[in-house]
Coordinates of C-alpha atoms and ligand atoms in Angstrom, one line a residue:
M6 CA 6.4 20.8 -10.4
N7 CA 4.0 17.9 -10.2
S8 CA 1.8 18.0 -7.2
I9 CA 1.5 14.8 -5.2
Q10 CA -1.6 13.4 -3.4
H11 CA -0.8 9.8 -3.0
V12 CA 2.4 7.7 -2.7
A13 CA 2.2 3.9 -2.7
I14 CA 5.1 1.7 -1.7
I15 CA 5.8 -2.0 -2.4
M16 CA 7.9 -2.7 0.7
D17 CA 10.3 -5.4 -0.5
G18 CA 13.6 -6.9 0.7
N19 CA 13.0 -7.8 4.3
G20 CA 14.1 -11.4 3.8
R21 CA 17.3 -10.4 2.0
W22 CA 18.1 -7.8 4.6
A23 CA 18.0 -10.5 7.3
E24 CA 19.8 -13.1 5.2
Q25 CA 22.7 -10.7 4.6
R26 CA 23.1 -10.5 8.3
G27 CA 22.8 -14.2 9.0
M28 CA 19.5 -13.6 10.8
P29 CA 16.2 -15.4 10.4
R30 CA 13.8 -13.8 7.9
W31 CA 11.5 -12.6 10.6
K32 CA 14.2 -10.3 11.9
G33 CA 13.9 -8.5 8.5
H34 CA 10.2 -8.1 9.0
E35 CA 10.8 -6.7 12.5
A36 CA 13.2 -4.2 11.0
G37 CA 10.7 -3.5 8.3
A38 CA 8.2 -2.4 10.9
R39 CA 10.7 0.2 12.1
A40 CA 11.1 1.4 8.5
V41 CA 7.3 1.8 8.3
R42 CA 7.4 4.1 11.3
R43 CA 10.2 6.2 9.8
T44 CA 8.5 6.5 6.4
V45 CA 5.2 7.5 7.9
E46 CA 6.9 10.2 9.9
A47 CA 8.8 11.4 6.8
A48 CA 5.5 11.4 4.8
C49 CA 3.9 13.5 7.5
R50 CA 6.7 16.0 7.4
R51 CA 6.3 16.3 3.6
D52 CA 2.5 16.8 3.8
I53 CA 1.7 13.8 1.7
P54 CA -2.0 13.3 2.1
V55 CA -2.2 9.6 1.3
L56 CA 0.4 6.9 1.9
T57 CA -0.4 3.3 0.8
L58 CA 1.9 0.5 1.9
F59 CA 1.7 -3.0 0.5
A60 CA 2.3 -5.2 3.6
F61 CA 1.0 -8.6 2.6
S62 CA -0.2 -9.8 -0.8
S63 CA -2.8 -12.5 -1.5
E64 CA 0.1 -14.5 -2.9
N65 CA 2.1 -14.2 0.3
W66 CA 0.0 -17.0 1.9
K67 CA 2.2 -19.3 -0.2
R68 CA 5.1 -18.7 2.3
P69 CA 5.9 -21.1 5.1
E70 CA 3.2 -21.0 7.8
H71 CA 5.6 -19.9 10.5
E72 CA 6.7 -16.8 8.5
V73 CA 3.0 -15.9 7.9
R74 CA 2.3 -16.3 11.6
I75 CA 5.2 -14.1 12.6
L76 CA 4.1 -11.5 10.1
F77 CA 0.6 -11.3 11.5
R78 CA 2.0 -11.1 15.0
L79 CA 4.1 -8.2 13.9
F80 CA 1.1 -6.4 12.4
Q81 CA -0.8 -6.8 15.7
K82 CA 2.2 -5.5 17.6
Y83 CA 2.6 -2.5 15.2
L84 CA -1.1 -1.6 15.6
A85 CA -1.0 -1.9 19.4
E86 CA 2.2 0.1 19.8
E87 CA 1.5 2.8 17.3
L88 CA -2.2 3.5 17.9
D89 CA -1.6 6.4 20.4
E90 CA 1.0 8.0 18.2
L91 CA -1.2 7.7 15.1
Q92 CA -4.0 9.5 16.9
E93 CA -1.6 12.1 18.3
N94 CA -0.2 12.9 14.9
G95 CA -3.6 13.0 13.1
I96 CA -2.9 9.8 11.1
R97 CA -5.9 7.9 9.9
L98 CA -5.2 4.2 9.4
S99 CA -7.2 1.9 7.2
A100 CA -6.5 -1.5 5.7
F101 CA -7.7 -2.8 2.3
G102 CA -7.8 -6.4 1.0
R103 CA -9.6 -9.5 2.2
R104 CA -10.3 -10.0 5.9
D105 CA -12.0 -13.3 5.8
R106 CA -8.8 -15.2 6.0
F107 CA -7.5 -13.4 9.1
S108 CA -7.9 -14.5 12.8
T109 CA -10.5 -12.6 14.8
E110 CA -7.6 -11.1 16.8
V111 CA -6.1 -9.5 13.7
V112 CA -9.5 -8.3 12.4
G113 CA -10.2 -6.9 15.9
A114 CA -6.9 -5.0 16.0
L115 CA -7.5 -3.5 12.6
E116 CA -11.0 -2.5 13.4
R117 CA -9.9 -0.9 16.6
A118 CA -7.2 1.1 14.9
E119 CA -9.5 2.1 12.0
T120 CA -12.3 3.3 14.4
A121 CA -9.9 5.2 16.7
T122 CA -8.3 7.1 13.9
R123 CA -11.2 7.6 11.5
H124 CA -11.5 11.4 12.2
C125 CA -7.8 12.0 11.6
T126 CA -7.0 14.1 8.6
R127 CA -3.3 14.9 8.5
L128 CA -2.3 11.7 6.7
H129 CA -4.2 8.7 5.5
L130 CA -2.1 5.6 6.0
R131 CA -3.5 2.7 4.0
L132 CA -2.2 -0.9 4.5
G133 CA -2.7 -3.5 1.8
L134 CA -3.2 -6.7 3.7
D135 CA -4.2 -9.9 1.9
Y136 CA -4.6 -7.7 -1.1
G137 CA -4.4 -8.8 -4.7
A138 CA -5.4 -6.4 -7.5
R139 CA -6.8 -9.2 -9.8
Y140 CA -9.0 -10.5 -7.0
E141 CA -10.2 -6.9 -6.3
I142 CA -11.1 -6.4 -10.0
V143 CA -12.9 -9.7 -10.3
E144 CA -14.9 -8.9 -7.2
A145 CA -15.9 -5.5 -8.6
A146 CA -16.9 -7.2 -11.9
R147 CA -19.0 -9.8 -10.0
T148 CA -20.8 -7.1 -8.0
L149 CA -21.7 -5.2 -11.1
A150 CA -22.8 -8.3 -12.9
L151 CA -25.1 -9.1 -9.9
Q152 CA -26.5 -5.6 -10.0
A153 CA -27.2 -5.9 -13.7
V154 CA -28.9 -9.3 -13.2
R155 CA -31.1 -7.8 -10.5
G156 CA -31.9 -4.8 -12.7
K157 CA -30.2 -2.3 -10.4
T158 CA -27.8 -1.2 -13.1
S159 CA -27.6 -1.8 -16.9
P160 CA -24.5 -2.9 -18.7
A161 CA -24.6 0.3 -20.7
E162 CA -24.2 2.3 -17.5
I163 CA -20.9 0.6 -16.5
D164 CA -18.1 3.0 -17.1
E165 CA -14.7 3.7 -15.5
A166 CA -16.2 5.9 -12.8
L167 CA -18.8 3.3 -11.8
F168 CA -16.2 0.5 -11.8
S169 CA -13.7 2.6 -9.8
G170 CA -16.5 3.1 -7.2
M171 CA -16.5 -0.7 -6.6
L172 CA -12.8 -0.8 -5.6
S173 CA -11.3 -0.5 -2.2
S174 CA -9.7 2.8 -3.3
R175 CA -13.0 4.5 -4.1
D176 CA -12.4 7.3 -1.5
V177 CA -8.8 8.0 -2.4
P178 CA -7.1 9.5 -5.5
D179 CA -5.1 7.2 -7.7
P180 CA -1.4 6.9 -6.7
D181 CA 0.8 9.5 -8.3
L182 CA 3.9 7.6 -7.5
V183 CA 4.5 3.9 -6.8
I184 CA 7.9 3.1 -5.2
R185 CA 9.2 -0.5 -5.0
T186 CA 12.3 -1.2 -2.9
A187 CA 15.0 -3.9 -3.1
G188 CA 15.7 -3.4 -6.8
E189 CA 12.8 -5.5 -8.1
Q190 CA 11.0 -4.0 -11.0
R191 CA 7.5 -5.5 -11.1
L192 CA 4.1 -4.7 -9.6
S193 CA 3.4 -8.2 -8.1
N194 CA -0.4 -7.8 -8.4
F195 CA -0.5 -4.3 -6.6
L196 CA -3.0 -1.6 -7.6
L197 CA -3.2 -2.8 -11.3
W198 CA -6.2 -0.6 -12.0
Q199 CA -5.3 2.4 -9.8
A200 CA -1.6 2.7 -11.0
A201 CA -2.6 3.0 -14.7
Y202 CA -0.8 6.4 -14.8
A203 CA 1.4 6.3 -11.7
E204 CA 5.0 7.2 -12.1
L205 CA 7.2 4.2 -11.0
H206 CA 10.3 4.5 -9.0
F207 CA 12.5 1.5 -8.2
S208 CA 14.9 1.9 -5.3
P209 CA 17.8 -0.5 -4.7
T210 CA 17.4 0.0 -0.9
L211 CA 16.1 -3.0 1.0
W212 CA 12.9 -2.0 2.8
P213 CA 14.4 -2.2 6.4
D214 CA 17.0 0.3 5.4
F215 CA 14.5 2.6 3.7
G216 CA 14.6 6.1 5.2
E217 CA 13.9 9.8 4.8
S218 CA 16.6 10.2 2.1
D219 CA 15.3 7.3 0.0
L220 CA 11.8 8.8 0.1
Q221 CA 13.2 12.2 -0.8
N222 CA 15.1 10.6 -3.8
A223 CA 11.8 9.1 -5.0
L224 CA 10.0 12.4 -4.7
D225 CA 12.7 14.3 -6.5
D226 CA 12.6 11.7 -9.3
Y227 CA 8.8 12.1 -9.4
H228 CA 8.9 15.9 -9.5
A229 CA 11.4 15.8 -12.4
R230 CA 9.0 13.6 -14.5
T231 CA 6.7 15.0 -17.2
R232 CA 3.2 13.6 -16.7
K233 CA 1.2 13.7 -19.9
F234 CA -1.7 11.2 -19.4
G235 CA -1.7 10.6 -23.2
A236 CA -1.8 14.3 -24.1
L237 CA 1.2 16.5 -25.1
P238 CA 3.4 18.1 -22.5
C239 CA 2.2 21.7 -21.7
A240 CA 5.1 23.3 -23.6
A241 CA 4.4 21.4 -26.8
R242 CA 0.7 22.2 -26.9
V243 CA -0.3 24.4 -29.8
P244 CA -3.6 26.3 -30.2
A245 CA -6.1 24.3 -32.3
Ligands
IPE27 C1 8.7 -7.9 1.9 O1 9.9 -8.5 2.0 C2 7.7 -8.3 2.9 C3 6.6 -9.1 2.5 C4 6.4 -9.4 1.2 C5 5.6 -9.5 3.5 P1 10.2 -10.0 1.5 O2 9.9 -10.9 2.6 O3 9.5 -10.2 0.3 O4 11.8 -9.9 1.3 P2 12.6 -10.7 0.2 O5 12.0 -10.3 -1.1 O6 12.5 -12.1 0.5 O7 14.0 -10.1 0.4
IPE28 C1 5.3 -8.0 -2.9 O1 6.5 -8.6 -2.5 C2 4.3 -8.1 -1.8 C3 4.5 -7.1 -0.7 C4 5.5 -6.3 -0.7 C5 3.6 -7.2 0.4 P1 6.9 -10.1 -2.8 O2 8.2 -10.3 -2.3 O3 5.8 -11.0 -2.3 O4 6.8 -10.2 -4.4 P2 7.4 -11.2 -5.4 O5 7.1 -12.5 -5.0 O6 8.9 -11.0 -5.4 O7 6.9 -10.8 -6.8
MG29 MG1 10.1 -10.1 -1.7

């Protein structure tokens, strides 16, 4: 059975969930926050060490201003309401992505939660906020180019390990499994470098309805896969 260190989820379908009920889109985001809580609990019960949730992409700034405002209000509410529980359950929270476009209140709430949970080791919950993989990759390239210009590294030294070390994921293993909900089958600029060999699972469930059984379905699907990383499956290997 494949071991699992890291599950990443593209939480999609909040808007459709609300529209199906004749509700405003923000109601879908509110229900989506409840699904986050359920999924974090389910991941804890399954001893998954790292759970990454894509909460707001760099491209999501293109949405109407009032939707963005409500989303950030919900992030702040989530952080305030969940902080005690995160600490009690040994959950470390961290966010990755840009922070320079957030209000000081949002940055403050994130930093408080990160600081308060930094010693927790049961589960590492990572939130992708104003995250875009291409931006992250270009920033890493820029940092390495600057280091090369200043003589701190040479182009010959730049390899995959050095490059990975420049990314926000430097301290976590690559995702073994990427789940996307709501039936969409694309990555939408999520973890393009880190998901090079991730198994992909597409769930038809809209994110606000996502629950323990959907997570279990995805894990069962993952465990049934043969991961080869370009080599041959174990059973097919022959001695040289
Ligand atoms: C995911 O749900 C939440 C974010 C991207 C912030 P959507 O808001 O994308 O929901 P749909 O795709 O419109 O249904
Ligand atoms: C991806 O969902 C981003 C997040 C889940 C945060 P979107 O709904 O923004 O993606 P597209 O626009 O359908 O590709
Ligand atoms: Mg969507």
